[in-house]
Structure formats: structure tokens, C-alpha cells
Tab-separated table of C-alpha atoms in Angstrom:
chain	number	residue	atom	x	y	z
A	16	UNK	CA	-8.501	2.266	-20.164
A	17	UNK	CA	-5.317	1.321	-18.298
A	18	UNK	CA	-5.146	-2.098	-16.627
A	19	UNK	CA	-2.548	-2.438	-13.878
A	20	UNK	CA	-1.191	-5.168	-11.601
A	21	UNK	CA	2.128	-5.771	-9.876
A	22	UNK	CA	4.583	-8.581	-10.585
A	23	UNK	CA	6.356	-8.941	-7.249
A	24	UNK	CA	5.200	-10.975	-4.258
A	25	UNK	CA	6.170	-11.235	-0.591
A	26	UNK	CA	8.061	-13.791	1.496
A	27	UNK	CA	8.145	-16.705	2.033
A	28	UNK	CA	7.853	-17.209	-1.717
A	29	UNK	CA	10.451	-19.827	-2.654
A	30	UNK	CA	9.299	-23.299	-3.624
A	31	UNK	CA	5.619	-22.410	-3.975
A	32	UNK	CA	3.501	-25.519	-4.575
A	33	UNK	CA	-0.154	-24.581	-5.242
A	34	UNK	CA	-2.843	-26.937	-3.997
A	35	UNK	CA	-6.041	-27.193	-6.070
A	36	UNK	CA	-9.131	-28.035	-4.024
A	37	UNK	CA	-12.919	-28.194	-4.203
A	38	UNK	CA	-12.951	-29.522	-7.750
A	39	UNK	CA	-10.734	-26.743	-9.040
A	40	UNK	CA	-12.716	-23.919	-7.409
A	41	UNK	CA	-10.014	-22.954	-4.920
A	42	UNK	CA	-6.247	-22.681	-5.248
A	43	UNK	CA	-4.362	-22.315	-1.999
A	44	UNK	CA	-0.904	-22.383	-0.559
A	45	UNK	CA	0.434	-25.716	0.649
A	46	UNK	CA	0.914	-23.971	3.982
A	47	UNK	CA	4.670	-23.390	4.118
A	48	UNK	CA	4.823	-20.497	1.641
A	49	UNK	CA	2.569	-17.778	0.320
A	50	UNK	CA	0.530	-18.620	-2.782
A	51	UNK	CA	1.476	-15.419	-4.583
A	52	UNK	CA	-2.075	-14.641	-5.708
A	53	UNK	CA	-1.134	-11.136	-4.608
A	54	UNK	CA	-0.751	-10.149	-7.342
A	55	UNK	CA	-0.415	-13.059	-9.758
A	56	UNK	CA	-4.194	-13.334	-9.965
A	57	UNK	CA	-4.410	-9.690	-11.063
A	58	UNK	CA	-1.770	-10.289	-13.739
A	59	UNK	CA	-3.563	-13.462	-14.858
A	60	UNK	CA	-6.969	-11.776	-15.079
A	61	UNK	CA	-5.548	-8.996	-17.258
A	62	UNK	CA	-3.783	-11.448	-19.581
A	63	UNK	CA	-6.892	-13.621	-19.846
A	64	UNK	CA	-9.038	-10.606	-20.757
A	65	UNK	CA	-6.565	-9.494	-23.445
A	66	UNK	CA	-6.302	-13.004	-24.854
A	67	UNK	CA	-10.100	-13.269	-25.004
A	68	UNK	CA	-10.316	-9.974	-26.892
A	69	UNK	CA	-7.840	-11.286	-29.462
A	70	UNK	CA	-9.201	-14.803	-29.833
A	71	UNK	CA	-12.804	-13.711	-30.214
A	72	UNK	CA	-12.071	-10.585	-32.237
A	73	UNK	CA	-14.138	-8.503	-29.846
A	74	UNK	CA	-14.374	-4.761	-30.542
A	75	UNK	CA	-13.020	-2.798	-27.610
A	76	UNK	CA	-11.965	0.621	-26.446
A	77	UNK	CA	-8.247	1.397	-26.516
A	78	UNK	CA	-6.469	-0.440	-23.703
A	79	UNK	CA	-3.041	-0.021	-22.097
A	80	UNK	CA	-1.352	-2.313	-19.584
A	81	UNK	CA	1.080	-1.432	-16.810
A	82	UNK	CA	2.757	-4.279	-14.921
A	83	UNK	CA	4.764	-2.819	-12.035
A	84	UNK	CA	7.677	-4.064	-9.941
A	85	UNK	CA	8.619	-3.441	-6.303
A	86	UNK	CA	5.029	-2.738	-5.238
A	87	UNK	CA	5.366	-4.645	-1.972
A	88	UNK	CA	8.335	-2.585	-0.790
A	89	UNK	CA	6.734	0.815	-1.267
A	90	UNK	CA	4.943	1.066	-4.634
A	91	UNK	CA	8.288	1.876	-6.240
A	92	UNK	CA	7.352	0.639	-9.712
A	93	UNK	CA	4.309	2.868	-10.076
A	94	UNK	CA	6.117	5.743	-8.379
A	95	UNK	CA	8.886	5.732	-10.993
A	96	UNK	CA	6.881	4.683	-14.056
A	97	UNK	CA	7.251	6.798	-17.196
A	98	UNK	CA	3.815	8.396	-17.288
A	99	UNK	CA	4.614	10.251	-20.492
A	100	UNK	CA	4.112	6.931	-22.299
A	101	UNK	CA	0.538	6.481	-21.029
A	102	UNK	CA	-2.484	8.039	-22.739
A	103	UNK	CA	-5.192	6.621	-20.455
A	104	UNK	CA	-7.040	8.893	-18.047
A	105	UNK	CA	-8.849	5.979	-16.367
A	106	UNK	CA	-7.309	2.912	-14.732
A	107	UNK	CA	-8.329	-0.308	-13.031
A	108	UNK	CA	-5.780	-1.747	-10.606
A	109	UNK	CA	-6.438	-5.442	-9.881
A	110	UNK	CA	-4.914	-5.849	-6.447
A	111	UNK	CA	-7.630	-6.750	-3.986
A	112	UNK	CA	-10.015	-9.530	-2.999
A	113	UNK	CA	-13.680	-9.151	-3.863
A	114	UNK	CA	-14.457	-8.102	-7.415
A	115	UNK	CA	-17.515	-5.972	-6.640
A	116	UNK	CA	-15.648	-3.932	-3.995
A	117	UNK	CA	-14.427	-0.707	-5.598
A	118	UNK	CA	-11.633	0.903	-3.586
A	119	UNK	CA	-11.800	4.570	-4.548
A	120	UNK	CA	-10.103	6.059	-1.483
A	121	UNK	CA	-6.722	5.581	0.187
A	122	UNK	CA	-4.601	7.788	2.452
A	123	UNK	CA	-1.634	10.056	2.043
A	124	UNK	CA	1.482	8.536	3.563
A	125	UNK	CA	4.660	9.849	5.154
A	126	UNK	CA	7.657	8.075	6.643
A	127	UNK	CA	9.721	9.765	9.351
A	128	UNK	CA	13.245	8.649	10.212
A	129	UNK	CA	14.498	9.959	13.540
A	130	UNK	CA	18.030	9.890	14.921
A	131	UNK	CA	18.679	10.948	18.511
A	132	UNK	CA	22.245	12.026	19.275
A	133	UNK	CA	23.563	11.950	22.822
A	134	UNK	CA	27.015	11.689	24.410
A	135	UNK	CA	28.794	8.492	25.346
A	136	UNK	CA	30.396	7.958	28.729
A	137	UNK	CA	31.331	5.036	30.966
A	138	UNK	CA	28.062	3.872	32.479
A	139	UNK	CA	29.661	2.951	35.833
A	140	UNK	CA	32.630	5.295	36.269
A	141	UNK	CA	31.257	8.633	34.992
A	142	UNK	CA	27.557	8.289	33.981
A	143	UNK	CA	26.895	11.946	34.821
A	144	UNK	CA	29.046	12.950	31.827
A	145	UNK	CA	26.856	11.106	29.326
A	146	UNK	CA	23.681	12.043	27.492
A	147	UNK	CA	21.541	8.926	27.118
A	148	UNK	CA	20.328	8.747	23.521
A	149	UNK	CA	18.474	5.458	24.005
A	150	UNK	CA	16.448	6.666	26.990
A	151	UNK	CA	15.677	9.914	25.197
A	152	UNK	CA	14.446	8.098	22.085
A	153	UNK	CA	12.436	5.666	24.196
A	154	UNK	CA	10.731	8.568	25.982
A	155	UNK	CA	9.735	10.048	22.628
A	156	UNK	CA	8.438	6.743	21.250
A	157	UNK	CA	6.433	6.110	24.422
A	158	UNK	CA	4.571	9.399	23.888
A	159	UNK	CA	3.680	8.838	20.224
A	160	UNK	CA	0.114	7.464	20.025
A	161	UNK	CA	-0.015	4.466	17.697
A	162	UNK	CA	-2.807	2.679	15.901
A	163	UNK	CA	-5.999	4.342	14.716
A	164	UNK	CA	-5.528	7.748	16.321
A	165	UNK	CA	-8.696	9.166	14.707
A	166	UNK	CA	-11.186	8.167	12.026
A	167	UNK	CA	-8.850	9.356	9.249
A	168	UNK	CA	-5.383	8.608	10.577
A	169	UNK	CA	-3.180	5.683	11.620
A	170	UNK	CA	0.319	5.912	13.122
A	171	UNK	CA	2.996	3.285	13.705
A	172	UNK	CA	6.509	3.279	15.145
A	173	UNK	CA	9.123	0.727	14.095
A	174	UNK	CA	12.819	-0.125	13.690
A	175	UNK	CA	13.977	1.138	17.109
A	176	UNK	CA	17.751	0.663	17.233
A	177	UNK	CA	20.557	1.664	19.573
A	178	UNK	CA	23.494	-0.697	19.185
A	179	UNK	CA	26.320	-0.502	21.701
A	180	UNK	CA	27.944	-2.012	24.776
A	181	UNK	CA	26.219	-2.496	28.090
A	182	UNK	CA	28.835	-0.511	30.019
A	183	UNK	CA	28.721	2.529	27.715
A	184	UNK	CA	25.950	5.125	27.720
A	185	UNK	CA	24.605	5.014	24.152
A	186	UNK	CA	25.181	8.164	22.156
A	187	UNK	CA	22.932	7.256	19.232
A	188	UNK	CA	19.453	5.835	18.764
A	189	UNK	CA	17.093	5.744	15.794
A	190	UNK	CA	13.512	4.832	14.970
A	191	UNK	CA	10.916	5.260	12.232
A	192	UNK	CA	7.371	6.611	12.298
A	193	UNK	CA	4.796	5.780	9.631
A	194	UNK	CA	1.777	8.070	9.280
A	195	UNK	CA	-1.222	7.575	6.978
A	196	UNK	CA	-4.247	9.839	6.742
A	197	UNK	CA	-7.123	10.430	4.378
A	198	UNK	CA	-6.780	14.148	5.203
A	199	UNK	CA	-3.572	15.913	4.206
A	200	UNK	CA	-3.903	18.530	6.954
A	201	UNK	CA	-4.076	15.774	9.590
A	202	UNK	CA	-0.996	14.093	8.128
A	203	UNK	CA	0.997	17.323	8.311
A	204	UNK	CA	-0.284	18.004	11.831
A	205	UNK	CA	0.993	14.594	13.002
A	206	UNK	CA	4.409	15.263	11.490
A	207	UNK	CA	4.570	18.554	13.415
A	208	UNK	CA	3.458	16.803	16.611
A	209	UNK	CA	6.340	14.327	16.353
A	210	UNK	CA	8.828	17.136	15.744
A	211	UNK	CA	7.461	19.128	18.689
A	212	UNK	CA	7.719	16.065	20.903
A	213	UNK	CA	11.321	15.497	19.818
A	214	UNK	CA	12.181	19.087	20.646
A	215	UNK	CA	10.522	18.920	24.066
A	216	UNK	CA	12.128	15.654	25.185
A	217	UNK	CA	15.572	16.431	23.790
A	218	UNK	CA	15.391	19.830	25.448
A	219	UNK	CA	14.922	18.082	28.784
A	220	UNK	CA	17.702	15.501	28.351
A	221	UNK	CA	20.267	17.570	26.459
A	222	UNK	CA	20.242	15.319	23.418
A	223	UNK	CA	20.041	16.476	19.821
A	224	UNK	CA	18.048	14.988	16.985
A	225	UNK	CA	17.696	14.829	13.217
A	226	UNK	CA	14.371	14.266	11.488
A	227	UNK	CA	14.055	13.099	7.880
A	228	UNK	CA	10.549	13.285	6.416
A	229	UNK	CA	9.888	11.164	3.336
A	230	UNK	CA	6.585	12.226	1.832
A	231	UNK	CA	5.031	9.356	-0.102
A	232	UNK	CA	2.022	9.331	-2.370
A	233	UNK	CA	-0.896	11.684	-1.863
A	234	UNK	CA	-4.410	10.657	-0.946
A	235	UNK	CA	-6.442	8.677	-3.467
A	236	UNK	CA	-9.957	10.029	-3.857
A	237	UNK	CA	-11.948	9.233	-6.975
A	238	UNK	CA	-15.489	10.593	-6.370
A	239	UNK	CA	-18.422	8.239	-6.883
A	240	UNK	CA	-19.917	10.438	-9.604
A	241	UNK	CA	-16.878	10.232	-11.893
A	242	UNK	CA	-17.362	8.358	-15.204
A	243	UNK	CA	-14.920	5.646	-14.090
A	244	UNK	CA	-16.808	4.740	-10.922
A	245	UNK	CA	-20.312	5.118	-12.352
A	246	UNK	CA	-19.331	3.110	-15.417
A	247	UNK	CA	-17.744	0.406	-13.287
A	248	UNK	CA	-20.860	0.148	-11.137
A	249	UNK	CA	-23.073	-0.138	-14.232
A	250	UNK	CA	-20.884	-2.930	-15.587
A	251	UNK	CA	-21.040	-4.784	-12.264
A	252	UNK	CA	-24.814	-4.618	-12.196
A	253	UNK	CA	-25.111	-5.861	-15.783
A	254	UNK	CA	-23.101	-8.902	-14.677
A	255	UNK	CA	-25.337	-9.519	-11.657
A	256	UNK	CA	-22.940	-8.073	-9.081
A	257	UNK	CA	-23.825	-5.526	-6.433
A	258	UNK	CA	-20.953	-3.013	-6.365
A	259	UNK	CA	-19.964	-0.883	-3.412
A	260	UNK	CA	-17.280	1.730	-2.955
A	261	UNK	CA	-14.955	1.810	0.021
A	262	UNK	CA	-11.729	3.356	1.251
A	263	UNK	CA	-8.879	1.479	2.907
A	264	UNK	CA	-5.711	2.429	4.762
A	265	UNK	CA	-3.594	0.096	2.629
A	266	UNK	CA	-1.711	1.350	-0.387
A	267	UNK	CA	-1.798	0.214	-4.008
A	268	UNK	CA	-0.481	1.362	-7.369
A	269	UNK	CA	-3.758	3.272	-7.778
A	270	UNK	CA	-2.393	5.982	-5.471
A	271	UNK	CA	0.553	6.821	-7.727
A	272	UNK	CA	-1.593	6.592	-10.861
A	273	UNK	CA	-4.013	9.072	-9.312
A	274	UNK	CA	-1.151	11.343	-8.250
A	275	UNK	CA	-0.133	11.436	-11.921
A	276	UNK	CA	-3.517	12.589	-13.199
A	277	UNK	CA	-5.212	9.240	-13.872
A	278	UNK	CA	-8.533	8.346	-12.238
A	279	UNK	CA	-7.693	4.952	-10.746
A	280	UNK	CA	-9.549	2.524	-8.509
A	281	UNK	CA	-8.484	-0.787	-7.030
A	282	UNK	CA	-10.750	-3.781	-7.657
A	283	UNK	CA	-10.566	-7.406	-6.604
A	284	UNK	CA	-9.422	-10.451	-8.531
A	285	UNK	CA	-10.159	-13.205	-6.014
A	286	UNK	CA	-7.192	-13.222	-3.595
A	287	UNK	CA	-7.748	-13.846	0.118
A	288	UNK	CA	-5.588	-13.989	3.281
A	289	UNK	CA	-2.739	-12.376	1.380
A	290	UNK	CA	0.731	-11.990	2.891
A	291	UNK	CA	0.241	-15.216	4.828
A	292	UNK	CA	0.874	-18.919	4.346
A	293	UNK	CA	-2.914	-19.389	4.427
A	294	UNK	CA	-3.363	-17.418	1.195
A	295	UNK	CA	-5.908	-18.760	-1.292
A	296	UNK	CA	-7.558	-17.805	-4.569
A	297	UNK	CA	-11.175	-18.169	-5.677
A	298	UNK	CA	-11.181	-19.214	-9.341
A	299	UNK	CA	-14.813	-18.130	-9.692
A	300	UNK	CA	-13.980	-14.625	-8.468
A	301	UNK	CA	-11.035	-14.395	-10.830
A	302	UNK	CA	-13.304	-15.393	-13.717
A	303	UNK	CA	-15.763	-12.684	-12.641
A	304	UNK	CA	-12.897	-10.186	-12.663
A	305	UNK	CA	-12.144	-11.149	-16.273
A	306	UNK	CA	-15.800	-10.723	-17.265
A	307	UNK	CA	-15.839	-7.308	-15.584
A	308	UNK	CA	-12.727	-6.221	-17.493
A	309	UNK	CA	-14.276	-7.323	-20.770
A	310	UNK	CA	-17.461	-5.423	-19.932
A	311	UNK	CA	-15.472	-2.287	-19.102
A	312	UNK	CA	-13.570	-2.589	-22.369
A	313	UNK	CA	-16.661	-2.587	-24.539
A	314	UNK	CA	-16.578	0.413	-26.918
């Protein structure tokens, strides 16, 4: 069994001063930084489980540990891990909130970088000689549906840029499009829609474009009848928890583990309101996560 958590956190993360409340039951941020429970509580739960195995001499199934870096900026650690060094075919990623929630589904992801190329000209003296890259790009962005476009797919546009001077028609503009979908065919269809839209609008304005498609991880789908999920549910019930499976649009290291042939699910370790200065950690939930790991590691 592979146990995985990531070492990096998000901003603002300098000068973290944890506040312990409710008789030690809750640890929260002081309010001016994150707490960093994402994913320090996952790391801590794994280390506590391993230390317990050693101190108590508990028999256990073979266990491997993968602590990743650069998870928050695109799952880069798990993407570039050396999978030839791992023997496990099952993995638990501790990077969520509630322990009994088993995340066994996550989407494919693609990032599109678009550059629109026009022609500069003096905006007052000879505007008819220019090709307005900014207006062209804006027209494209305005026609890209964003948000939850269907039950399987979300789309977002970001990083719109067109630096220049106010009296010069801009000859360059750029923006990014992020697409996530639980269905690979829908993901590819959205990529083609964006390219078709670029072609249509640029054809009308006379601009040109470049499109760079960065395909990320594939969809995570670990069926409920796999030994990992059924075994995890059994362990939860033995500990008095009521497990449930779910899928989320967010990414985790589980996606890259699964893409490399390892059945991987994401489970909670007690973190809440992550990526905010209101972040807090339930000590009781983290302790339950440790007990669940120990139960899963029984031979």
C-alpha cells in the first residue's frame, strides 16, 4: 500500500502561528496566514501511523510512502515522480477534509494558451491600417462559456493580457483557458470548440492566432467494486465510520498515480477551509485518519 501526501502549501504562508482552541480539539490559523493543514495534516497522519507501527511492533502489509513537492502549482511532483521505484498497486492520498469521504473520481484536465496576432498602427492617425488583437481576443473570450458548462465539464478563462500604449492599436493579446471534464470525449470537444471559435473570429477581423494545448493528467476513476475501495469501506465500517464515495472537479496526486497504473483514492485527514486564512484542522478527524491507515495496513 502506498501512502501519499504533498509537502508544499499555498500563500500567504510566512510567519504561520497556529492557534489551539476548544481544549486542543481544533487548530486554526491566527487569521493573517493559512494554517498549512493542506497538506501538513496528511503528512503528519502518515508519519504518526508509521511511528505507531514501529513503536508497537504491529504486523503490517508492505507499505511505501511518497511525499510530493509542487502539488499546489500543478501536481508537478507526482507528475514527474520515478514510478519505477514503486511496487504498490494501491494508494491512499491524504489530501482532503472528511476521513470517511472516499474521492474515487476526478476529471481530465487541459490548459490552452492562446496568442492573437494583429497589426499595430497609430490609433488616431491611421487606425484603418491596424488589426486589433485585443478586440479580437476579447470577442473570443466573450463567446467561451465558463463555469459548469454541463454535468461533467467546467471551463475557465484567465490571464488576459495585451500590454501596449493607448495610442497604438495592439498587435498582440494572450489568454488561457482551463478545461476539466470527467469524460475525455467532452474535454476534446471543448478544445475543438475553442479552436473553431478562434478561427471564426480571426477570420472576421484579419488577425492570426497560435494555440498551445497542454494536456494534463487523465481522468481518475477507481470503480467502487475494486479491492481498494471495498477494502477501504470495510475498514471504515469496522471503525464506526459510514464511508461514501464521491467525485470532485479538484485535482490531487491521486490522478497522476492512477495515470501510472496505481489504483489511488483521495481521503480526508481533517483539513477545512483550505487555501484561506480561515483554515482549520480537526484533531479528532486526523486521529481517525491515523486509525484508518493502521486498519488498512493490517496484513
